[in-house]
Coordinates of N, CA and C in Angstrom, one line a residue:
X1 N -64.1 28.1 -30.6 CA -64.3 27.3 -31.8 C -63.7 25.9 -31.6
X2 N -64.5 24.9 -32.1 CA -64.1 23.5 -31.9 C -63.0 23.1 -32.9
X3 N -62.3 22.0 -32.7 CA -61.3 21.5 -33.7 C -62.0 21.3 -35.0
X4 N -63.2 20.7 -35.1 CA -63.9 20.5 -36.3 C -64.1 21.9 -37.1
X5 N -64.6 22.8 -36.3 CA -64.8 24.1 -37.0 C -63.6 24.8 -37.5
X6 N -62.5 24.7 -36.7 CA -61.2 25.3 -37.0 C -60.7 24.7 -38.4
X7 N -60.8 23.4 -38.5 CA -60.2 22.8 -39.7 C -61.2 22.7 -40.8
X8 N -62.5 22.8 -40.6 CA -63.4 23.1 -41.7 C -63.1 24.4 -42.3
X9 N -62.8 25.4 -41.5 CA -62.4 26.7 -42.0 C -61.1 26.7 -42.8
X10 N -60.1 25.9 -42.3 CA -58.9 25.8 -43.1 C -59.1 25.1 -44.4
X11 N -59.9 24.1 -44.4 CA -60.2 23.3 -45.7 C -60.9 24.2 -46.7
X12 N -61.8 25.0 -46.2 CA -62.6 25.9 -47.1 C -61.8 27.0 -47.7
X13 N -60.7 27.3 -47.1 CA -59.8 28.4 -47.6 C -58.5 27.8 -48.3
X14 N -58.5 26.5 -48.5 CA -57.3 25.9 -49.2 C -56.1 25.7 -48.3
X15 N -56.2 25.9 -47.0 CA -55.0 25.7 -46.2 C -54.6 24.2 -46.1
X16 N -55.5 23.3 -46.4 CA -55.2 21.9 -46.4 C -54.0 21.6 -47.4
X17 N -54.0 22.2 -48.5 CA -53.0 22.1 -49.5 C -51.7 22.7 -49.0
X18 N -51.8 23.8 -48.3 CA -50.6 24.5 -47.8 C -50.0 23.6 -46.7
X19 N -50.8 23.0 -45.8 CA -50.2 22.1 -44.8 C -49.5 20.9 -45.5
X20 N -50.1 20.4 -46.5 CA -49.5 19.3 -47.2 C -48.1 19.6 -47.7
X21 N -48.0 20.8 -48.3 CA -46.7 21.2 -48.9 C -45.7 21.4 -47.8
X22 N -46.1 22.0 -46.7 CA -45.1 22.2 -45.6 C -44.7 20.9 -44.9
X23 N -45.7 20.1 -44.6 CA -45.5 18.9 -43.9 C -44.6 17.9 -44.7
X24 N -44.7 17.9 -46.0 CA -44.0 17.0 -46.8 C -42.5 17.1 -46.7
X25 N -42.0 18.2 -46.3 CA -40.6 18.4 -46.1 C -40.0 17.3 -45.2
X26 N -40.7 17.0 -44.2 CA -40.2 16.0 -43.2 C -41.0 14.7 -43.3
X27 N -42.3 14.8 -43.6 CA -43.2 13.6 -43.6 C -42.6 12.5 -44.6
X28 N -42.0 12.9 -45.7 CA -41.6 11.9 -46.7 C -40.5 11.0 -46.1
X29 N -39.7 11.6 -45.2 CA -38.6 10.8 -44.6 C -39.2 9.8 -43.6
X30 N -40.2 10.3 -42.8 CA -40.8 9.4 -41.8 C -41.6 8.3 -42.4
X31 N -42.3 8.7 -43.5 CA -43.1 7.7 -44.2 C -42.3 6.6 -44.8
X32 N -41.1 6.9 -45.3 CA -40.2 5.9 -45.9 C -39.7 4.9 -44.9
X33 N -39.8 5.2 -43.6 CA -39.4 4.2 -42.6 C -40.4 3.2 -42.2
X34 N -41.6 3.4 -42.6 CA -42.7 2.5 -42.1 C -42.5 1.1 -42.7
X35 N -42.5 0.1 -41.8 CA -42.2 -1.3 -42.3 C -43.4 -1.9 -42.9
X36 N -43.8 -1.5 -44.0 CA -45.1 -1.9 -44.7 C -44.8 -3.1 -45.5
X37 N -45.7 -4.1 -45.4 CA -45.7 -5.3 -46.2 C -46.8 -5.1 -47.3
X38 N -46.6 -5.8 -48.4 CA -47.6 -5.7 -49.5 C -49.0 -6.0 -48.9
X39 N -50.0 -5.1 -49.3 CA -51.4 -5.3 -49.0 C -51.8 -4.9 -47.6
X40 N -50.9 -4.4 -46.8 CA -51.3 -4.0 -45.4 C -52.2 -2.8 -45.4
X41 N -52.9 -2.7 -44.3 CA -53.9 -1.6 -44.1 C -53.3 -0.5 -43.2
X42 N -53.4 0.7 -43.7 CA -52.8 1.9 -43.0 C -54.0 2.8 -42.6
X43 N -53.9 3.3 -41.4 CA -54.9 4.3 -40.9 C -54.1 5.6 -40.7
X44 N -54.6 6.6 -41.3 CA -54.0 8.0 -41.2 C -54.9 8.8 -40.3
X45 N -54.5 9.1 -39.1 CA -55.2 9.9 -38.2 C -55.0 11.4 -38.4
X46 N -56.0 12.2 -38.6 CA -55.9 13.6 -38.9 C -55.4 13.7 -40.4
X47 N -56.0 13.0 -41.3 CA -55.5 12.9 -42.6 C -55.4 14.2 -43.4
X48 N -56.2 15.2 -43.1 CA -56.2 16.4 -43.8 C -56.5 16.2 -45.3
X49 N -55.6 16.6 -46.2 CA -55.8 16.4 -47.6 C -55.6 15.0 -48.1
X50 N -55.2 14.1 -47.2 CA -55.0 12.7 -47.6 C -53.7 12.4 -48.3
X51 N -52.7 13.4 -48.2 CA -51.5 13.3 -48.9 C -50.6 12.1 -48.5
X52 N -50.7 11.7 -47.2 CA -49.8 10.6 -46.8 C -50.2 9.3 -47.4
X53 N -51.5 9.1 -47.4 CA -52.0 7.8 -48.0 C -51.8 7.8 -49.5
X54 N -52.0 8.9 -50.2 CA -51.7 9.0 -51.6 C -50.2 8.7 -51.9
X55 N -49.3 9.2 -51.0 CA -47.9 9.0 -51.2 C -47.6 7.5 -51.0
X56 N -48.2 6.9 -50.0 CA -47.9 5.5 -49.7 C -48.4 4.6 -50.8
X57 N -49.5 5.0 -51.5 CA -50.0 4.2 -52.6 C -49.0 4.3 -53.8
X58 N -48.3 5.4 -53.9 CA -47.4 5.6 -55.0 C -46.0 4.9 -54.7
X59 N -45.7 4.8 -53.5 CA -44.3 4.2 -53.1 C -44.3 2.9 -52.5
X60 N -45.5 2.4 -51.9 CA -45.6 1.1 -51.3 C -46.8 0.4 -51.8
X61 N -46.9 -0.9 -51.7 CA -48.0 -1.6 -52.2 C -49.0 -1.8 -51.1
X62 N -49.5 -0.7 -50.5 CA -50.5 -0.8 -49.4 C -51.8 -1.3 -49.9
X63 N -52.6 -1.9 -49.0 CA -53.9 -2.4 -49.3 C -54.9 -1.4 -49.0
X64 N -56.2 -1.8 -48.7 CA -57.3 -0.9 -48.3 C -56.9 -0.1 -47.1
X65 N -56.9 1.2 -47.3 CA -56.4 2.1 -46.2 C -57.4 3.2 -46.0
X66 N -57.4 3.8 -44.8 CA -58.4 4.8 -44.4 C -57.7 6.0 -43.8
X67 N -58.2 7.2 -44.3 CA -57.8 8.5 -43.7 C -59.0 9.0 -42.8
X68 N -58.8 9.2 -41.6 CA -59.8 9.7 -40.7 C -59.5 11.1 -40.2
X69 N -60.5 12.0 -40.2 CA -60.4 13.3 -39.8 C -61.6 13.8 -39.1
X70 N -61.5 14.7 -38.2 CA -62.6 15.3 -37.5 C -63.4 16.3 -38.2
X71 N -62.8 16.8 -39.3 CA -63.4 17.9 -40.1 C -64.1 17.3 -41.3
X72 N -65.4 17.5 -41.4 CA -66.1 17.0 -42.6 C -65.6 17.6 -43.9
X73 N -65.2 18.8 -43.9 CA -64.7 19.5 -45.1 C -63.3 19.0 -45.5
X74 N -62.5 18.6 -44.5 CA -61.2 18.0 -44.9 C -61.4 16.7 -45.5
X75 N -62.4 15.9 -45.0 CA -62.7 14.6 -45.6 C -63.2 14.7 -47.0
X76 N -64.1 15.7 -47.2 CA -64.6 16.0 -48.5 C -63.5 16.3 -49.5
X77 N -62.6 17.2 -49.1 CA -61.5 17.5 -50.0 C -60.6 16.4 -50.3
X78 N -60.3 15.6 -49.3 CA -59.4 14.4 -49.5 C -60.0 13.4 -50.5
X79 N -61.3 13.2 -50.4 CA -62.0 12.4 -51.4 C -61.9 12.9 -52.8
X80 N -61.9 14.2 -52.9 CA -61.9 14.8 -54.2 C -60.5 14.8 -54.8
X81 N -59.5 14.6 -54.0 CA -58.1 14.7 -54.5 C -57.6 13.4 -55.1
X82 N -58.4 12.3 -55.0 CA -58.0 11.0 -55.5 C -59.1 10.2 -56.0
X83 N -58.9 9.3 -57.0 CA -59.9 8.4 -57.5 C -59.5 6.9 -57.1
X84 N -58.5 6.8 -56.3 CA -58.0 5.4 -55.9 C -59.0 4.7 -55.1
X85 N -59.4 3.5 -55.6 CA -60.5 2.8 -55.0 C -60.0 2.1 -53.7
X86 N -58.7 2.0 -53.5 CA -58.2 1.4 -52.2 C -58.1 2.4 -51.1
X87 N -58.4 3.7 -51.3 CA -58.3 4.7 -50.3 C -59.7 5.2 -50.0
X88 N -60.0 5.3 -48.7 CA -61.3 5.9 -48.3 C -61.0 6.9 -47.2
X89 N -61.9 7.9 -47.1 CA -61.7 9.0 -46.1 C -63.0 9.1 -45.4
X90 N -62.9 9.2 -44.1 CA -64.1 9.2 -43.2 C -64.0 10.2 -42.1
X91 N -65.1 10.8 -41.7 CA -65.1 11.6 -40.5 C -65.2 10.8 -39.3
X92 N -64.4 11.1 -38.3 CA -64.4 10.2 -37.1 C -63.7 10.9 -35.9
X93 N -63.8 10.3 -34.8 CA -63.2 10.8 -33.5 C -62.0 9.9 -33.2
X94 N -60.9 10.6 -32.9 CA -59.7 9.9 -32.5 C -59.9 9.0 -31.3
X95 N -60.8 9.5 -30.4 CA -61.0 8.9 -29.1 C -61.9 7.7 -29.2
X96 N -62.6 7.4 -30.3 CA -63.4 6.3 -30.5 C -63.3 5.8 -31.9
X97 N -62.2 5.1 -32.2 CA -61.9 4.7 -33.5 C -62.9 3.6 -34.0
X98 N -63.5 3.8 -35.2 CA -64.5 2.9 -35.7 C -64.0 1.6 -36.4
X99 N -63.1 0.9 -35.6 CA -62.5 -0.3 -36.2 C -62.4 -1.3 -35.1
X100 N -62.5 -2.6 -35.5 CA -62.4 -3.7 -34.6 C -61.0 -3.9 -34.0
X101 N -60.9 -4.6 -32.9 CA -59.6 -4.8 -32.3 C -58.7 -5.5 -33.3
X102 N -57.4 -5.1 -33.3 CA -56.4 -5.8 -34.0 C -56.6 -5.9 -35.5
X103 N -57.2 -4.8 -36.1 CA -57.5 -4.9 -37.6 C -56.7 -4.0 -38.4
X104 N -55.8 -3.1 -37.8 CA -55.0 -2.2 -38.5 C -53.5 -2.6 -38.4
X105 N -52.9 -2.5 -39.6 CA -51.5 -2.9 -39.6 C -50.5 -1.8 -39.1
X106 N -50.8 -0.6 -39.6 CA -49.9 0.5 -39.2 C -50.8 1.8 -39.1
X107 N -50.4 2.7 -38.2 CA -51.1 4.0 -38.1 C -50.1 5.1 -38.2
X108 N -50.5 6.1 -39.0 CA -49.7 7.3 -39.2 C -50.5 8.5 -38.8
X109 N -49.8 9.5 -38.2 CA -50.4 10.7 -37.8 C -49.3 11.8 -37.9
X110 N -49.6 12.9 -38.6 CA -48.7 14.0 -38.8 C -49.4 15.3 -38.4
X111 N -48.9 15.9 -37.4 CA -49.4 17.2 -37.0 C -50.9 17.2 -36.6
X112 N -51.3 16.1 -35.9 CA -52.7 16.0 -35.5 C -52.8 15.5 -34.1
X113 N -51.9 14.7 -33.6 CA -52.1 14.0 -32.3 C -52.3 15.0 -31.2
X114 N -51.6 16.1 -31.2 CA -51.6 17.0 -30.1 C -53.0 17.8 -30.0
X115 N -53.9 17.7 -31.0 CA -55.2 18.3 -30.9 C -56.2 17.4 -30.1
X116 N -55.8 16.2 -29.8 CA -56.7 15.4 -29.0 C -56.9 15.9 -27.6
X117 N -58.2 15.9 -27.2 CA -58.5 16.4 -25.8 C -58.1 15.4 -24.7
X118 N -58.0 14.1 -25.0 CA -57.6 13.1 -24.1 C -56.6 12.2 -24.8
X119 N -55.4 12.6 -24.9 CA -54.4 11.8 -25.6 C -54.1 10.4 -25.1
X120 N -54.3 10.2 -23.8 CA -54.1 8.8 -23.3 C -55.2 7.9 -23.8
X121 N -56.5 8.4 -23.9 CA -57.6 7.7 -24.5 C -57.3 7.4 -26.0
X122 N -56.7 8.3 -26.7 CA -56.4 8.1 -28.1 C -55.3 7.0 -28.2
X123 N -54.3 7.1 -27.4 CA -53.3 6.0 -27.4 C -53.9 4.7 -27.1
X124 N -54.8 4.6 -26.2 CA -55.4 3.3 -25.8 C -56.2 2.8 -27.0
X125 N -56.9 3.7 -27.8 CA -57.6 3.3 -29.0 C -56.6 2.8 -30.0
X126 N -55.5 3.5 -30.2 CA -54.5 3.1 -31.2 C -54.0 1.7 -30.8
X127 N -53.7 1.5 -29.6 CA -53.2 0.2 -29.1 C -54.3 -0.9 -29.4
X128 N -55.5 -0.6 -29.2 CA -56.6 -1.5 -29.4 C -56.8 -2.0 -30.8
X129 N -56.7 -1.1 -31.7 CA -57.0 -1.4 -33.1 C -55.7 -2.0 -33.9
X130 N -54.5 -1.7 -33.3 CA -53.3 -2.2 -34.0 C -53.2 -3.8 -33.8
X131 N -52.8 -4.4 -34.9 CA -52.5 -5.9 -34.8 C -51.2 -6.0 -34.0
X132 N -50.9 -7.2 -33.5 CA -49.6 -7.5 -32.9 C -48.5 -7.2 -33.9
X133 N -47.5 -6.4 -33.5 CA -46.4 -6.0 -34.4 C -46.7 -4.8 -35.2
X134 N -47.9 -4.3 -35.1 CA -48.2 -3.1 -35.9 C -47.6 -1.9 -35.3
X135 N -47.4 -0.8 -36.1 CA -46.7 0.4 -35.6 C -47.6 1.6 -35.6
X136 N -47.2 2.5 -34.7 CA -47.8 3.9 -34.7 C -46.7 4.9 -34.9
X137 N -46.7 5.5 -36.1 CA -45.8 6.6 -36.4 C -46.4 7.9 -36.1
X138 N -45.9 8.6 -35.1 CA -46.5 9.9 -34.6 C -45.5 11.0 -34.9
X139 N -45.8 11.9 -35.8 CA -44.9 13.0 -36.2 C -45.5 14.3 -35.8
X140 N -44.8 15.1 -35.0 CA -45.3 16.4 -34.6 C -44.2 17.5 -34.7
X141 N -44.6 18.7 -35.0 CA -43.7 19.8 -35.0 C -43.8 20.6 -33.7
X142 N -45.0 20.5 -33.1 CA -45.3 21.2 -31.8 C -45.0 20.3 -30.6
X143 N -43.8 20.5 -30.1 CA -43.4 19.8 -28.9 C -42.5 20.7 -28.0
X144 N -42.3 20.3 -26.8 CA -41.7 21.2 -25.8 C -40.3 21.7 -26.1
X145 N -39.5 20.8 -26.6 CA -38.1 21.2 -26.9 C -38.0 22.2 -28.0
X146 N -38.9 22.2 -29.0 CA -38.9 23.1 -30.1 C -39.7 24.4 -29.7
X147 N -38.9 25.2 -28.9 CA -39.6 26.4 -28.3 C -40.2 27.4 -29.2
X148 N -39.7 27.5 -30.4 CA -40.2 28.5 -31.4 C -41.5 28.0 -32.0
X149 N -42.0 26.8 -31.7 CA -43.3 26.4 -32.2 C -44.4 26.7 -31.2
X150 N -44.0 27.0 -29.9 CA -45.0 27.2 -28.9 C -45.9 28.3 -29.2
X151 N -45.5 29.3 -29.9 CA -46.4 30.5 -30.2 C -47.6 30.1 -31.1
X152 N -47.5 28.9 -31.7 CA -48.6 28.4 -32.5 C -49.9 28.4 -31.7
X153 N -49.8 28.1 -30.4 CA -51.0 28.0 -29.6 C -51.7 29.3 -29.5
X154 N -51.0 30.4 -29.6 CA -51.6 31.7 -29.6 C -52.4 32.0 -30.9
X155 N -52.1 31.3 -32.0 CA -52.6 31.6 -33.3 C -53.8 30.6 -33.7
X156 N -54.2 29.7 -32.8 CA -55.2 28.8 -33.0 C -56.2 28.8 -31.8
X157 N -57.4 28.6 -32.1 CA -58.5 28.8 -31.0 C -58.8 27.5 -30.3
X158 N -58.1 26.4 -30.6 CA -58.3 25.1 -29.9 C -57.0 24.8 -29.1
X159 N -57.2 24.1 -27.9 CA -56.1 23.7 -27.1 C -55.2 22.7 -27.8
X160 N -53.9 22.8 -27.6 CA -52.9 21.9 -28.1 C -52.1 21.2 -27.0
X161 N -51.9 19.9 -27.0 CA -51.2 19.2 -26.0 C -49.7 19.4 -26.2
X162 N -49.0 20.0 -25.3 CA -47.5 20.2 -25.4 C -46.8 19.3 -24.6
X163 N -46.2 18.2 -25.2 CA -45.4 17.2 -24.5 C -43.9 17.4 -24.9
X164 N -43.0 16.9 -24.1 CA -41.6 16.8 -24.5 C -41.4 15.4 -25.0
X165 N -40.1 15.2 -25.4 CA -39.8 13.9 -26.0 C -40.0 12.7 -25.0
X166 N -39.6 13.0 -23.7 CA -39.7 11.9 -22.7 C -41.2 11.6 -22.4
X167 N -42.0 12.6 -22.4 CA -43.4 12.4 -22.2 C -44.0 11.5 -23.3
X168 N -43.6 11.8 -24.5 CA -44.2 11.0 -25.6 C -43.8 9.5 -25.4
X169 N -42.6 9.2 -25.0 CA -42.2 7.8 -24.8 C -42.9 7.2 -23.6
X170 N -43.0 8.0 -22.5 CA -43.7 7.5 -21.3 C -45.2 7.2 -21.6
X171 N -45.9 8.1 -22.3 CA -47.3 7.9 -22.6 C -47.5 6.8 -23.5
X172 N -46.7 6.6 -24.5 CA -46.8 5.5 -25.4 C -46.7 4.2 -24.6
X173 N -45.7 4.1 -23.7 CA -45.4 2.9 -22.9 C -46.6 2.6 -22.0
X174 N -47.2 3.7 -21.4 CA -48.3 3.5 -20.5 C -49.5 2.9 -21.2
X175 N -49.6 3.2 -22.5 CA -50.7 2.7 -23.3 C -50.5 1.3 -23.8
X176 N -49.3 0.8 -23.5 CA -49.0 -0.6 -23.9 C -48.2 -0.7 -25.2
X177 N -47.6 0.4 -25.7 CA -46.8 0.4 -26.9 C -45.3 0.4 -26.6
X178 N -44.6 -0.5 -27.2 CA -43.1 -0.5 -27.1 C -42.6 0.7 -27.9
X179 N -41.5 1.3 -27.5 CA -40.9 2.4 -28.3 C -39.8 1.8 -29.2
X180 N -40.1 1.9 -30.5 CA -39.1 1.3 -31.5 C -38.1 2.4 -31.8
X181 N -38.4 3.6 -31.9 CA -37.5 4.7 -32.1 C -38.1 6.0 -31.8
X182 N -37.2 7.0 -31.6 CA -37.6 8.4 -31.5 C -36.5 9.3 -31.9
X183 N -36.7 10.2 -32.8 CA -35.7 11.1 -33.2 C -36.3 12.3 -33.8
X184 N -35.5 13.3 -34.2 CA -36.0 14.5 -34.8 C -35.5 14.5 -36.3
X185 N -36.4 15.0 -37.2 CA -36.1 15.0 -38.6 C -36.0 16.5 -39.0
X186 N -34.8 17.0 -39.3 CA -34.7 18.4 -39.7 C -35.4 18.7 -41.0
X187 N -35.9 19.9 -41.1 CA -36.5 20.4 -42.3 C -35.4 21.1 -43.1
X188 N -34.9 20.5 -44.1 CA -33.8 21.0 -44.9 C -34.3 21.8 -46.1
X189 N -35.6 21.8 -46.3 CA -36.1 22.5 -47.5 C -36.7 23.9 -47.3
X190 N -37.1 24.2 -46.1 CA -37.5 25.5 -45.9 C -36.3 26.5 -46.0
X191 N -36.4 27.5 -46.8 CA -35.3 28.4 -47.1 C -35.1 29.3 -45.9
X192 N -33.8 29.4 -45.5 CA -33.5 30.3 -44.4 C -32.6 31.4 -45.0
X193 N -33.1 32.7 -45.0 CA -32.3 33.8 -45.6 C -31.0 34.1 -44.8
X194 N -30.1 34.8 -45.5 CA -28.9 35.3 -44.8 C -29.3 36.2 -43.6
X195 N -28.3 36.2 -42.6 CA -28.6 37.0 -41.4 C -28.9 38.4 -41.6
X196 N -28.3 39.0 -42.7 CA -28.5 40.4 -43.0 C -30.0 40.7 -43.4
X197 N -30.7 39.7 -43.8 CA -32.1 39.9 -44.2 C -33.1 40.0 -43.1
X198 N -32.7 39.7 -41.9 CA -33.6 39.6 -40.7 C -33.7 41.0 -40.1
X199 N -34.8 41.2 -39.4 CA -36.0 40.4 -39.3 C -36.8 40.3 -40.5
X200 N -37.5 39.1 -40.7 CA -38.4 38.9 -41.8 C -39.8 38.5 -41.2
X201 N -40.8 38.3 -42.0 CA -42.1 38.0 -41.5 C -42.0 36.8 -40.6
X202 N -42.5 36.9 -39.4 CA -42.7 35.8 -38.4 C -41.3 35.5 -37.7
X203 N -40.2 36.1 -38.1 CA -38.9 35.7 -37.5 C -38.1 36.9 -37.3
X204 N -37.7 37.0 -36.0 CA -36.8 38.2 -35.6 C -35.3 37.9 -36.0
X205 N -34.9 36.6 -35.8 CA -33.5 36.3 -36.0 C -33.3 35.0 -36.8
X206 N -32.2 34.9 -37.5 CA -31.9 33.7 -38.3 C -31.7 32.5 -37.3
X207 N -31.1 32.8 -36.2 CA -30.9 31.7 -35.2 C -32.2 31.0 -34.8
X208 N -33.2 31.8 -34.6 CA -34.5 31.3 -34.2 C -35.1 30.4 -35.3
X209 N -34.9 30.8 -36.5 CA -35.4 30.1 -37.6 C -34.6 28.8 -37.8
X210 N -33.3 28.8 -37.6 CA -32.5 27.6 -37.7 C -32.9 26.6 -36.6
X211 N -33.1 27.2 -35.4 CA -33.5 26.3 -34.3 C -34.8 25.6 -34.6
X212 N -35.8 26.3 -35.1 CA -37.1 25.7 -35.5 C -37.0 24.6 -36.6
X213 N -36.3 24.9 -37.7 CA -36.4 24.1 -38.8 C -35.2 23.1 -38.9
X214 N -34.0 23.5 -38.6 CA -32.9 22.6 -38.7 C -32.5 21.8 -37.4
X215 N -32.6 22.5 -36.3 CA -32.2 21.8 -35.0 C -33.3 20.8 -34.6
X216 N -34.5 21.3 -34.6 CA -35.6 20.4 -34.1 C -36.5 19.8 -35.2
X217 N -36.9 20.6 -36.1 CA -37.7 20.0 -37.2 C -39.0 19.3 -36.7
X218 N -39.1 18.0 -37.1 CA -40.2 17.2 -36.7 C -39.8 16.1 -35.8
X219 N -40.5 16.0 -34.7 CA -40.3 14.9 -33.7 C -41.1 13.7 -34.2
X220 N -40.4 12.6 -34.4 CA -41.0 11.3 -34.7 C -40.9 10.3 -33.6
X221 N -42.0 9.8 -33.1 CA -42.0 8.7 -32.1 C -42.7 7.5 -32.7
X222 N -42.1 6.4 -32.6 CA -42.7 5.2 -33.2 C -42.9 4.2 -32.1
X223 N -44.2 3.8 -32.0 CA -44.6 2.8 -31.0 C -45.0 1.5 -31.7
X224 N -44.8 0.3 -31.1 CA -45.1 -1.0 -31.6 C -46.0 -1.7 -30.7
X225 N -47.1 -2.3 -31.2 CA -48.0 -3.1 -30.4 C -47.4 -4.5 -30.2
X226 N -47.4 -4.9 -28.9 CA -46.8 -6.2 -28.6 C -47.7 -7.4 -29.1

């Protein structure tokens, strides 16, 4: 099954809203760090339900912005979730972004980058379309240090790129992006039951659940175009 087919299926069954709810636990903290000036253009790669752009419209005075996704059904859903004329949602390929050089102020991507089949080409495209001083905020839960997320690969039919924190920094630099920051954002909102309640669905031990949500949470890497 292709990435498009996988996520079309998710969108058809309402899983886009479920992803939105789960991702928001840490996404809101990462989004609040974006150095957005009034009227700037944001590109959301792997937009899903479009929640990130909707949130930025509510909290920041962003201008015309675009959510791009490889799944036509995700794009359709995102369009239906808002009537904001400054937000548009399009089907597209991360590897060939349909934008001119230096036309995007900031790029956001949450839980999507590791689905790219050629991540270095994606980073090259990100560097190409970003204006000088523009940022790429890349947030992922699936990364090497967070060992309890590795099993996700067994639950999805498309290949996922598993990098560690150092690799993210190195690949960003190779693509010509400076590293502004990198850290992990703990998920403090996912409830972790008392030890006596384990095992629970999907978790054998409380320690494993703490490691996943509190110790590692979401890895945020921020690159800046020179």
